[in-house]
Amino acid sequence: MDDTRPFVYATRGIPPDGRGANMLKESCNFLIWEGNSFMPRDEMLLAVRGAEGLLVHPPDRVDRELLDAAGPQLKVVGTMSAGLEHIDLEECARRGVQVGYTPGTVTDSVAEFNVALTLAVCRRIKEGIDAVIHGGWGRWDNALYLSGIEIKESVIGIAGFGRIGFATAKRLKAFEPSKILYWDVGPLEYAKEIGAEFASFEELLNNSDILIVCVSLTDGTRGLFNVEAFKKMKPSVIFINTSRGAVVNQDDLYTALTTGQILAAGLDVTTPEPLPRDSPLLSLPNCTISPHMASASEITRNAMAELTARNIIAGLKGEKMPAPVCVEIVKSCSPQLEITRL
């Protein structure tokens, strides 16, 4: 072990031959959890002992317990995410531990995935694939068998119009919706570029044919999409969530999907993750669930890893990070919307 270099521990793998990994290998005594699943908490608490830097991913909790386990020499935490709900930012600040994150790196890949998941749910692709696999291809109950809905002439609603929400709307505009509505802290100047219209939360729920959730998880958004919200939606609405699982009450979503309150849903995020295989949501033909893969493109994951590496190396040197988290700014932001704003 090279004791002259700072010890940095990663709780999950990063692209092994990418620039981010190479930067950390060159600058640090860099060790990575080599398991192919989430790192067990008890093993994590042992592995981080003596680390000066930590590289983490959601949902790995960086809390008082983990910080105590690492020790007082810990200088920096770099999270390979734009979301910060897994990190106790105030406790890190109290201990003088810098925190860096990766805002902006995921915008394009998540926006593309939002379009893909929207199309998959609207056009019932999951049900079509199941029909091929299970012998239903030859059925023709009527001319509307497996018929879906088109984005053209629909009303698209986006909850949270930060980087990802805006990028998603720009892409969906090419499908010629009748209107794009967005809910945010208020009307936003850049929304005018694509003709998007500000709406209150209730107006968004009442009028959207396709509702896409692009908010961060905060105290104000936790459980935001619950029974009361689903009751206000059209029974024909397509509900898409790629933000954080905890913004949706999943029991209420199941009820909404099975009682006709809403038509269908697409989820890339759930609570917990991974979703248990016996989750009732997995039994529904009108609920498409993917394994939190919206940012999973080679370009994006390498960019996230490189920015995280730069954050960690800067923090170890006592220099300003490329993408630091400012606790006071986070605390002062609206409790209901994204903290990473344009």
mmCIF file of C-alpha atoms in Angstrom:
data_model
loop_
_atom_site.group_PDB
_atom_site.id
_atom_site.type_symbol
_atom_site.label_atom_id
_atom_site.label_comp_id
_atom_site.label_asym_id
_atom_site.label_seq_id
_atom_site.Cartn_x
_atom_site.Cartn_y
_atom_site.Cartn_z
ATOM 1 C CA MET A 1 0.000 0.000 0.000
ATOM 2 C CA ASP A 2 1.332 3.449 -0.913
ATOM 3 C CA ASP A 3 0.788 5.377 2.329
ATOM 4 C CA THR A 4 2.036 8.634 0.838
ATOM 5 C CA ARG A 5 -1.054 8.964 -1.332
ATOM 6 C CA PRO A 6 -4.494 9.749 0.134
ATOM 7 C CA PHE A 7 -6.797 6.771 0.601
ATOM 8 C CA VAL A 8 -10.041 7.062 -1.387
ATOM 9 C CA TYR A 9 -12.738 4.406 -1.191
ATOM 10 C CA ALA A 10 -15.557 3.875 -3.707
ATOM 11 C CA THR A 11 -18.697 2.129 -2.473
ATOM 12 C CA ARG A 12 -19.571 1.018 -5.983
ATOM 13 C CA GLY A 13 -17.812 0.600 -9.302
ATOM 14 C CA ILE A 14 -17.166 3.302 -11.884
ATOM 15 C CA PRO A 15 -16.211 2.833 -15.559
ATOM 16 C CA PRO A 16 -12.977 0.855 -15.033
ATOM 17 C CA ASP A 17 -10.943 2.197 -17.934
ATOM 18 C CA GLY A 18 -12.420 5.684 -18.056
ATOM 19 C CA ARG A 19 -10.650 8.937 -17.358
ATOM 20 C CA GLY A 20 -12.244 9.275 -13.919
ATOM 21 C CA ALA A 21 -10.937 5.928 -12.695
ATOM 22 C CA ASN A 22 -7.495 6.583 -14.155
ATOM 23 C CA MET A 23 -7.281 10.001 -12.491
ATOM 24 C CA LEU A 24 -8.065 8.511 -9.092
ATOM 25 C CA LYS A 25 -5.691 5.572 -9.571
ATOM 26 C CA GLU A 26 -2.856 7.961 -10.437
ATOM 27 C CA SER A 27 -3.491 10.450 -7.636
ATOM 28 C CA CYS A 28 -4.744 8.276 -4.791
ATOM 29 C CA ASN A 29 -4.611 4.925 -3.097
ATOM 30 C CA PHE A 30 -7.940 4.095 -4.716
ATOM 31 C CA LEU A 31 -9.968 1.056 -3.674
ATOM 32 C CA ILE A 32 -13.367 0.004 -5.031
ATOM 33 C CA TRP A 33 -16.070 -2.299 -3.735
ATOM 34 C CA GLU A 34 -15.947 -5.178 -6.198
ATOM 35 C CA GLY A 35 -19.349 -6.727 -5.539
ATOM 36 C CA ASN A 36 -22.017 -6.749 -8.236
ATOM 37 C CA SER A 37 -24.806 -5.534 -5.949
ATOM 38 C CA PHE A 38 -25.314 -2.826 -3.348
ATOM 39 C CA MET A 39 -22.556 -2.877 -0.753
ATOM 40 C CA PRO A 40 -23.760 -4.284 2.593
ATOM 41 C CA ARG A 41 -23.826 -1.561 5.211
ATOM 42 C CA ASP A 42 -21.706 -3.446 7.745
ATOM 43 C CA GLU A 43 -18.990 -4.020 5.154
ATOM 44 C CA MET A 44 -19.129 -0.380 4.101
ATOM 45 C CA LEU A 45 -18.601 0.812 7.667
ATOM 46 C CA LEU A 46 -15.453 -1.297 7.884
ATOM 47 C CA ALA A 47 -14.110 -0.493 4.419
ATOM 48 C CA VAL A 48 -14.190 3.305 4.784
ATOM 49 C CA ARG A 49 -12.004 3.385 7.903
ATOM 50 C CA GLY A 50 -9.130 5.779 7.431
ATOM 51 C CA ALA A 51 -10.376 7.159 4.114
ATOM 52 C CA GLU A 52 -9.626 10.761 3.235
ATOM 53 C CA GLY A 53 -12.065 10.646 0.344
ATOM 54 C CA LEU A 54 -15.242 8.719 -0.400
ATOM 55 C CA LEU A 55 -16.850 8.099 -3.780
ATOM 56 C CA VAL A 56 -20.502 7.153 -3.344
ATOM 57 C CA HIS A 57 -23.677 6.580 -5.326
ATOM 58 C CA PRO A 58 -27.311 6.811 -4.213
ATOM 59 C CA PRO A 59 -28.715 5.185 -2.160
ATOM 60 C CA ASP A 60 -25.502 4.742 -0.123
ATOM 61 C CA ARG A 61 -26.190 6.813 2.995
ATOM 62 C CA VAL A 62 -23.516 9.279 4.041
ATOM 63 C CA ASP A 63 -24.700 10.015 7.556
ATOM 64 C CA ARG A 64 -23.225 10.460 11.008
ATOM 65 C CA GLU A 65 -22.641 6.722 11.344
ATOM 66 C CA LEU A 66 -20.632 6.488 8.126
ATOM 67 C CA LEU A 67 -18.709 9.680 8.835
ATOM 68 C CA ASP A 68 -17.795 8.368 12.290
ATOM 69 C CA ALA A 69 -16.678 5.083 10.742
ATOM 70 C CA ALA A 70 -14.454 6.864 8.224
ATOM 71 C CA GLY A 71 -12.780 8.960 10.895
ATOM 72 C CA PRO A 72 -11.759 12.583 11.464
ATOM 73 C CA GLN A 73 -9.234 12.563 8.606
ATOM 74 C CA LEU A 74 -12.048 12.418 6.014
ATOM 75 C CA LYS A 75 -11.837 15.492 3.790
ATOM 76 C CA VAL A 76 -14.177 14.972 0.878
ATOM 77 C CA VAL A 77 -17.216 13.055 -0.350
ATOM 78 C CA GLY A 78 -17.893 12.873 -4.065
ATOM 79 C CA THR A 79 -21.269 11.521 -5.116
ATOM 80 C CA MET A 80 -21.742 10.268 -8.657
ATOM 81 C CA SER A 81 -25.206 11.791 -8.849
ATOM 82 C CA ALA A 82 -27.112 15.038 -9.135
ATOM 83 C CA GLY A 83 -29.382 14.025 -6.260
ATOM 84 C CA LEU A 84 -28.208 14.644 -2.714
ATOM 85 C CA GLU A 85 -30.920 13.114 -0.547
ATOM 86 C CA HIS A 86 -28.597 10.299 0.580
ATOM 87 C CA ILE A 87 -26.074 12.684 2.136
ATOM 88 C CA ASP A 88 -26.368 14.502 5.469
ATOM 89 C CA LEU A 89 -25.048 17.772 4.121
ATOM 90 C CA GLU A 90 -25.265 19.664 7.397
ATOM 91 C CA GLU A 91 -23.297 16.991 9.249
ATOM 92 C CA CYS A 92 -20.646 17.029 6.522
ATOM 93 C CA ALA A 93 -20.425 20.806 6.758
ATOM 94 C CA ARG A 94 -20.177 20.655 10.558
ATOM 95 C CA ARG A 95 -17.192 18.326 10.253
ATOM 96 C CA GLY A 96 -15.543 20.326 7.484
ATOM 97 C CA VAL A 97 -16.058 17.566 4.913
ATOM 98 C CA GLN A 98 -16.505 18.972 1.421
ATOM 99 C CA VAL A 99 -19.183 17.438 -0.804
ATOM 100 C CA GLY A 100 -19.144 17.403 -4.593
ATOM 101 C CA TYR A 101 -21.802 16.169 -7.005
ATOM 102 C CA THR A 102 -22.461 15.891 -10.744
ATOM 103 C CA PRO A 103 -25.164 18.352 -11.846
ATOM 104 C CA GLY A 104 -25.662 18.761 -15.569
ATOM 105 C CA THR A 105 -23.837 15.607 -16.615
ATOM 106 C CA VAL A 106 -27.024 13.525 -16.728
ATOM 107 C CA THR A 107 -29.280 16.028 -18.496
ATOM 108 C CA ASP A 108 -29.155 14.665 -22.039
ATOM 109 C CA SER A 109 -29.239 10.978 -21.174
ATOM 110 C CA VAL A 110 -32.140 11.346 -18.732
ATOM 111 C CA ALA A 111 -34.076 13.570 -21.130
ATOM 112 C CA GLU A 112 -33.646 10.981 -23.888
ATOM 113 C CA PHE A 113 -34.748 8.247 -21.517
ATOM 114 C CA ASN A 114 -37.808 10.265 -20.522
ATOM 115 C CA VAL A 115 -38.826 10.314 -24.173
ATOM 116 C CA ALA A 116 -38.105 6.597 -24.556
ATOM 117 C CA LEU A 117 -40.098 5.611 -21.479
ATOM 118 C CA THR A 118 -42.954 7.892 -22.478
ATOM 119 C CA LEU A 119 -43.120 6.267 -25.901
ATOM 120 C CA ALA A 120 -42.866 2.779 -24.408
ATOM 121 C CA VAL A 121 -45.822 3.377 -22.105
ATOM 122 C CA CYS A 122 -47.942 5.324 -24.590
ATOM 123 C CA ARG A 123 -47.518 2.661 -27.268
ATOM 124 C CA ARG A 124 -47.778 -0.300 -24.847
ATOM 125 C CA ILE A 125 -44.449 -1.776 -25.880
ATOM 126 C CA LYS A 126 -44.116 -3.874 -22.711
ATOM 127 C CA GLU A 127 -47.504 -5.490 -23.385
ATOM 128 C CA GLY A 128 -46.547 -6.096 -27.003
ATOM 129 C CA ILE A 129 -43.301 -7.831 -26.049
ATOM 130 C CA ASP A 130 -45.163 -9.951 -23.499
ATOM 131 C CA ALA A 131 -47.644 -10.936 -26.210
ATOM 132 C CA VAL A 132 -44.800 -12.112 -28.453
ATOM 133 C CA ILE A 133 -43.123 -14.094 -25.671
ATOM 134 C CA HIS A 134 -46.273 -15.681 -24.264
ATOM 135 C CA GLY A 135 -48.096 -16.513 -27.482
ATOM 136 C CA GLY A 136 -50.539 -13.651 -27.656
ATOM 137 C CA TRP A 137 -49.303 -12.311 -31.000
ATOM 138 C CA GLY A 138 -52.035 -14.012 -33.004
ATOM 139 C CA ARG A 139 -54.873 -12.507 -30.981
ATOM 140 C CA TRP A 140 -57.130 -9.927 -32.574
ATOM 141 C CA ASP A 141 -59.959 -9.272 -30.153
ATOM 142 C CA ASN A 142 -60.841 -6.133 -32.064
ATOM 143 C CA ALA A 143 -59.189 -3.483 -34.174
ATOM 144 C CA LEU A 144 -57.990 -1.675 -31.041
ATOM 145 C CA TYR A 145 -55.996 -4.619 -29.661
ATOM 146 C CA LEU A 146 -52.789 -3.208 -28.119
ATOM 147 C CA SER A 147 -53.647 0.257 -29.418
ATOM 148 C CA GLY A 148 -51.938 3.028 -27.521
ATOM 149 C CA ILE A 149 -52.027 6.786 -27.578
ATOM 150 C CA GLU A 150 -50.013 9.261 -29.632
ATOM 151 C CA ILE A 151 -48.034 12.156 -28.257
ATOM 152 C CA LYS A 152 -49.196 14.328 -31.142
ATOM 153 C CA GLU A 153 -51.978 16.702 -30.043
ATOM 154 C CA SER A 154 -51.627 15.609 -26.408
ATOM 155 C CA VAL A 155 -51.034 17.918 -23.444
ATOM 156 C CA ILE A 156 -47.643 17.228 -21.901
ATOM 157 C CA GLY A 157 -47.152 18.243 -18.287
ATOM 158 C CA ILE A 158 -43.751 18.408 -16.615
ATOM 159 C CA ALA A 159 -43.327 18.741 -12.863
ATOM 160 C CA GLY A 160 -40.025 20.514 -12.291
ATOM 161 C CA PHE A 161 -38.626 22.567 -15.174
ATOM 162 C CA GLY A 162 -34.926 22.619 -14.400
ATOM 163 C CA ARG A 163 -32.257 21.207 -16.690
ATOM 164 C CA ILE A 164 -33.842 17.802 -17.175
ATOM 165 C CA GLY A 165 -37.428 18.993 -17.362
ATOM 166 C CA PHE A 166 -36.574 21.606 -19.980
ATOM 167 C CA ALA A 167 -34.416 19.217 -22.026
ATOM 168 C CA THR A 168 -37.220 16.652 -21.972
ATOM 169 C CA ALA A 169 -39.752 19.213 -23.146
ATOM 170 C CA LYS A 170 -37.468 20.324 -26.000
ATOM 171 C CA ARG A 171 -37.260 16.770 -27.280
ATOM 172 C CA LEU A 172 -40.968 16.056 -26.915
ATOM 173 C CA LYS A 173 -41.878 19.227 -28.793
ATOM 174 C CA ALA A 174 -40.783 17.455 -31.983
ATOM 175 C CA PHE A 175 -43.775 15.111 -31.546
ATOM 176 C CA GLU A 176 -46.165 18.061 -31.996
ATOM 177 C CA PRO A 177 -48.101 18.046 -28.726
ATOM 178 C CA SER A 178 -50.951 20.524 -28.498
ATOM 179 C CA LYS A 179 -49.408 22.121 -25.434
ATOM 180 C CA ILE A 180 -46.532 21.772 -22.976
ATOM 181 C CA LEU A 181 -47.302 22.745 -19.387
ATOM 182 C CA TYR A 182 -44.774 22.986 -16.588
ATOM 183 C CA TRP A 183 -44.931 23.455 -12.827
ATOM 184 C CA ASP A 184 -42.055 25.181 -11.065
ATOM 185 C CA VAL A 185 -41.392 28.003 -8.612
ATOM 186 C CA GLY A 186 -43.025 30.367 -11.093
ATOM 187 C CA PRO A 187 -42.924 31.341 -14.764
ATOM 188 C CA LEU A 188 -39.449 30.858 -16.225
ATOM 189 C CA GLU A 189 -38.038 33.007 -19.003
ATOM 190 C CA TYR A 190 -36.286 30.159 -20.804
ATOM 191 C CA ALA A 191 -39.557 28.226 -21.083
ATOM 192 C CA LYS A 192 -40.621 30.733 -23.733
ATOM 193 C CA GLU A 193 -37.990 29.291 -26.097
ATOM 194 C CA ILE A 194 -40.227 26.280 -26.713
ATOM 195 C CA GLY A 195 -43.595 27.851 -25.962
ATOM 196 C CA ALA A 196 -44.061 25.981 -22.686
ATOM 197 C CA GLU A 197 -46.726 27.410 -20.385
ATOM 198 C CA PHE A 198 -46.545 27.750 -16.618
ATOM 199 C CA ALA A 199 -49.262 25.986 -14.620
ATOM 200 C CA SER A 200 -50.081 25.584 -10.962
ATOM 201 C CA PHE A 201 -49.649 22.099 -9.537
ATOM 202 C CA GLU A 202 -53.398 21.514 -9.607
ATOM 203 C CA GLU A 203 -53.665 22.762 -13.188
ATOM 204 C CA LEU A 204 -50.846 20.424 -14.163
ATOM 205 C CA LEU A 205 -52.651 17.457 -12.619
ATOM 206 C CA ASN A 206 -56.016 18.359 -14.124
ATOM 207 C CA ASN A 207 -54.899 19.001 -17.683
ATOM 208 C CA SER A 208 -51.978 16.710 -18.527
ATOM 209 C CA ASP A 209 -52.397 13.765 -20.885
ATOM 210 C CA ILE A 210 -48.792 12.777 -20.187
ATOM 211 C CA LEU A 211 -47.277 13.834 -16.862
ATOM 212 C CA ILE A 212 -43.510 13.546 -16.413
ATOM 213 C CA VAL A 213 -41.909 14.038 -12.996
ATOM 214 C CA CYS A 214 -38.546 15.863 -12.963
ATOM 215 C CA VAL A 215 -38.274 17.117 -9.375
ATOM 216 C CA SER A 216 -35.605 16.392 -6.799
ATOM 217 C CA LEU A 217 -36.466 14.581 -3.594
ATOM 218 C CA THR A 218 -36.953 17.097 -0.785
ATOM 219 C CA ASP A 219 -39.195 17.346 2.251
ATOM 220 C CA GLY A 220 -41.688 19.131 0.024
ATOM 221 C CA THR A 221 -41.732 16.534 -2.768
ATOM 222 C CA ARG A 222 -41.627 13.349 -0.697
ATOM 223 C CA GLY A 223 -44.916 11.539 -1.353
ATOM 224 C CA LEU A 224 -46.119 14.434 -3.504
ATOM 225 C CA PHE A 225 -47.843 12.116 -5.960
ATOM 226 C CA ASN A 226 -50.344 10.443 -3.677
ATOM 227 C CA VAL A 227 -54.021 9.498 -3.673
ATOM 228 C CA GLU A 228 -55.116 13.135 -3.716
ATOM 229 C CA ALA A 229 -52.884 13.922 -6.683
ATOM 230 C CA PHE A 230 -53.990 10.864 -8.665
ATOM 231 C CA LYS A 231 -57.658 11.727 -8.071
ATOM 232 C CA LYS A 232 -57.084 15.076 -9.801
ATOM 233 C CA MET A 233 -55.543 13.515 -12.918
ATOM 234 C CA LYS A 234 -57.382 12.478 -16.045
ATOM 235 C CA PRO A 235 -58.303 8.769 -16.112
ATOM 236 C CA SER A 236 -56.473 8.640 -19.453
ATOM 237 C CA VAL A 237 -53.193 10.104 -18.152
ATOM 238 C CA ILE A 238 -49.794 8.499 -18.673
ATOM 239 C CA PHE A 239 -47.651 9.011 -15.542
ATOM 240 C CA ILE A 240 -43.837 8.936 -15.881
ATOM 241 C CA ASN A 241 -41.303 9.175 -13.045
ATOM 242 C CA THR A 242 -37.530 9.111 -13.533
ATOM 243 C CA SER A 243 -36.648 11.436 -10.656
ATOM 244 C CA ARG A 244 -36.726 9.679 -7.279
ATOM 245 C CA GLY A 245 -38.982 6.849 -6.165
ATOM 246 C CA ALA A 246 -39.967 8.488 -2.900
ATOM 247 C CA VAL A 247 -41.795 11.361 -4.601
ATOM 248 C CA VAL A 248 -44.531 8.804 -5.367
ATOM 249 C CA ASN A 249 -46.670 6.952 -2.847
ATOM 250 C CA GLN A 250 -46.461 3.533 -4.493
ATOM 251 C CA ASP A 251 -49.473 2.079 -2.683
ATOM 252 C CA ASP A 252 -51.567 4.968 -3.965
ATOM 253 C CA LEU A 253 -50.114 4.513 -7.448
ATOM 254 C CA TYR A 254 -51.061 0.825 -7.424
ATOM 255 C CA THR A 255 -54.609 1.736 -6.443
ATOM 256 C CA ALA A 256 -54.777 4.400 -9.148
ATOM 257 C CA LEU A 257 -53.583 1.931 -11.800
ATOM 258 C CA THR A 258 -55.960 -0.845 -10.765
ATOM 259 C CA THR A 259 -59.092 1.262 -10.280
ATOM 260 C CA GLY A 260 -58.941 3.324 -13.455
ATOM 261 C CA GLN A 261 -57.913 6.586 -11.807
ATOM 262 C CA ILE A 262 -55.021 6.759 -14.282
ATOM 263 C CA LEU A 263 -54.309 4.792 -17.449
ATOM 264 C CA ALA A 264 -50.689 3.689 -17.158
ATOM 265 C CA ALA A 265 -47.337 4.464 -15.579
ATOM 266 C CA GLY A 266 -43.647 4.242 -16.394
ATOM 267 C CA LEU A 267 -41.144 4.208 -13.530
ATOM 268 C CA ASP A 268 -37.363 4.227 -13.651
ATOM 269 C CA VAL A 269 -37.144 4.828 -9.905
ATOM 270 C CA THR A 270 -38.867 3.066 -7.025
ATOM 271 C CA THR A 271 -38.831 2.688 -3.262
ATOM 272 C CA PRO A 272 -36.898 0.626 -2.381
ATOM 273 C CA GLU A 273 -34.356 -0.094 -5.065
ATOM 274 C CA PRO A 274 -34.164 -2.752 -6.276
ATOM 275 C CA LEU A 275 -37.914 -3.230 -6.114
ATOM 276 C CA PRO A 276 -38.780 -6.584 -4.484
ATOM 277 C CA ARG A 277 -39.799 -9.169 -7.063
ATOM 278 C CA ASP A 278 -43.105 -9.692 -5.258
ATOM 279 C CA SER A 279 -44.055 -6.004 -5.509
ATOM 280 C CA PRO A 280 -47.656 -5.767 -6.741
ATOM 281 C CA LEU A 281 -46.611 -3.082 -9.225
ATOM 282 C CA LEU A 282 -44.640 -5.697 -11.160
ATOM 283 C CA SER A 283 -47.817 -7.683 -11.775
ATOM 284 C CA LEU A 284 -49.548 -4.878 -13.651
ATOM 285 C CA PRO A 285 -49.569 -4.832 -17.468
ATOM 286 C CA ASN A 286 -50.081 -1.062 -17.400
ATOM 287 C CA CYS A 287 -46.981 -0.352 -15.298
ATOM 288 C CA THR A 288 -43.566 -0.385 -16.997
ATOM 289 C CA ILE A 289 -40.621 -0.433 -14.589
ATOM 290 C CA SER A 290 -36.928 -0.132 -15.471
ATOM 291 C CA PRO A 291 -33.968 -0.496 -13.059
ATOM 292 C CA HIS A 292 -32.940 3.154 -12.491
ATOM 293 C CA MET A 293 -31.099 3.313 -15.797
ATOM 294 C CA ALA A 294 -32.028 6.744 -17.161
ATOM 295 C CA SER A 295 -28.452 8.029 -16.929
ATOM 296 C CA ALA A 296 -26.975 4.768 -18.198
ATOM 297 C CA SER A 297 -25.213 5.845 -21.353
ATOM 298 C CA GLU A 298 -21.473 5.393 -21.784
ATOM 299 C CA ILE A 299 -20.923 9.092 -22.410
ATOM 300 C CA THR A 300 -22.880 10.166 -19.346
ATOM 301 C CA ARG A 301 -21.509 7.596 -16.919
ATOM 302 C CA ASN A 302 -17.944 8.439 -17.951
ATOM 303 C CA ALA A 303 -18.661 12.152 -17.597
ATOM 304 C CA MET A 304 -20.141 11.574 -14.141
ATOM 305 C CA ALA A 305 -17.118 9.551 -13.072
ATOM 306 C CA GLU A 306 -14.669 12.150 -14.360
ATOM 307 C CA LEU A 307 -16.439 15.051 -12.641
ATOM 308 C CA THR A 308 -16.623 13.050 -9.411
ATOM 309 C CA ALA A 309 -12.901 12.307 -9.642
ATOM 310 C CA ARG A 310 -12.117 15.984 -10.224
ATOM 311 C CA ASN A 311 -14.259 16.935 -7.234
ATOM 312 C CA ILE A 312 -12.504 14.438 -4.974
ATOM 313 C CA ILE A 313 -8.983 15.327 -6.092
ATOM 314 C CA ALA A 314 -9.664 19.048 -5.665
ATOM 315 C CA GLY A 315 -11.142 18.451 -2.222
ATOM 316 C CA LEU A 316 -8.130 16.421 -1.136
ATOM 317 C CA LYS A 317 -5.839 19.251 -2.226
ATOM 318 C CA GLY A 318 -7.931 21.866 -0.444
ATOM 319 C CA GLU A 319 -8.818 23.460 -3.768
ATOM 320 C CA LYS A 320 -12.216 24.569 -5.037
ATOM 321 C CA MET A 321 -14.203 21.721 -6.536
ATOM 322 C CA PRO A 322 -15.585 21.968 -10.080
ATOM 323 C CA ALA A 323 -19.052 21.128 -8.716
ATOM 324 C CA PRO A 324 -19.268 21.750 -4.967
ATOM 325 C CA VAL A 325 -22.442 21.523 -2.910
ATOM 326 C CA CYS A 326 -23.254 24.693 -0.989
ATOM 327 C CA VAL A 327 -25.302 23.678 2.046
ATOM 328 C CA GLU A 328 -26.716 27.159 2.584
ATOM 329 C CA ILE A 329 -27.960 27.371 -1.009
ATOM 330 C CA VAL A 330 -29.559 23.946 -0.726
ATOM 331 C CA LYS A 331 -31.309 24.924 2.515
ATOM 332 C CA SER A 332 -32.611 28.173 1.028
ATOM 333 C CA CYS A 333 -34.130 26.614 -2.091
ATOM 334 C CA SER A 334 -37.819 25.920 -2.568
ATOM 335 C CA PRO A 335 -38.732 22.731 -0.705
ATOM 336 C CA GLN A 336 -40.799 21.576 -3.648
ATOM 337 C CA LEU A 337 -38.555 21.807 -6.656
ATOM 338 C CA GLU A 338 -35.150 21.014 -8.078
ATOM 339 C CA ILE A 339 -32.121 22.429 -6.290
ATOM 340 C CA THR A 340 -29.943 22.206 -9.411
ATOM 341 C CA ARG A 341 -31.387 24.979 -11.518
ATOM 342 C CA LEU A 342 -30.376 26.593 -14.764
#
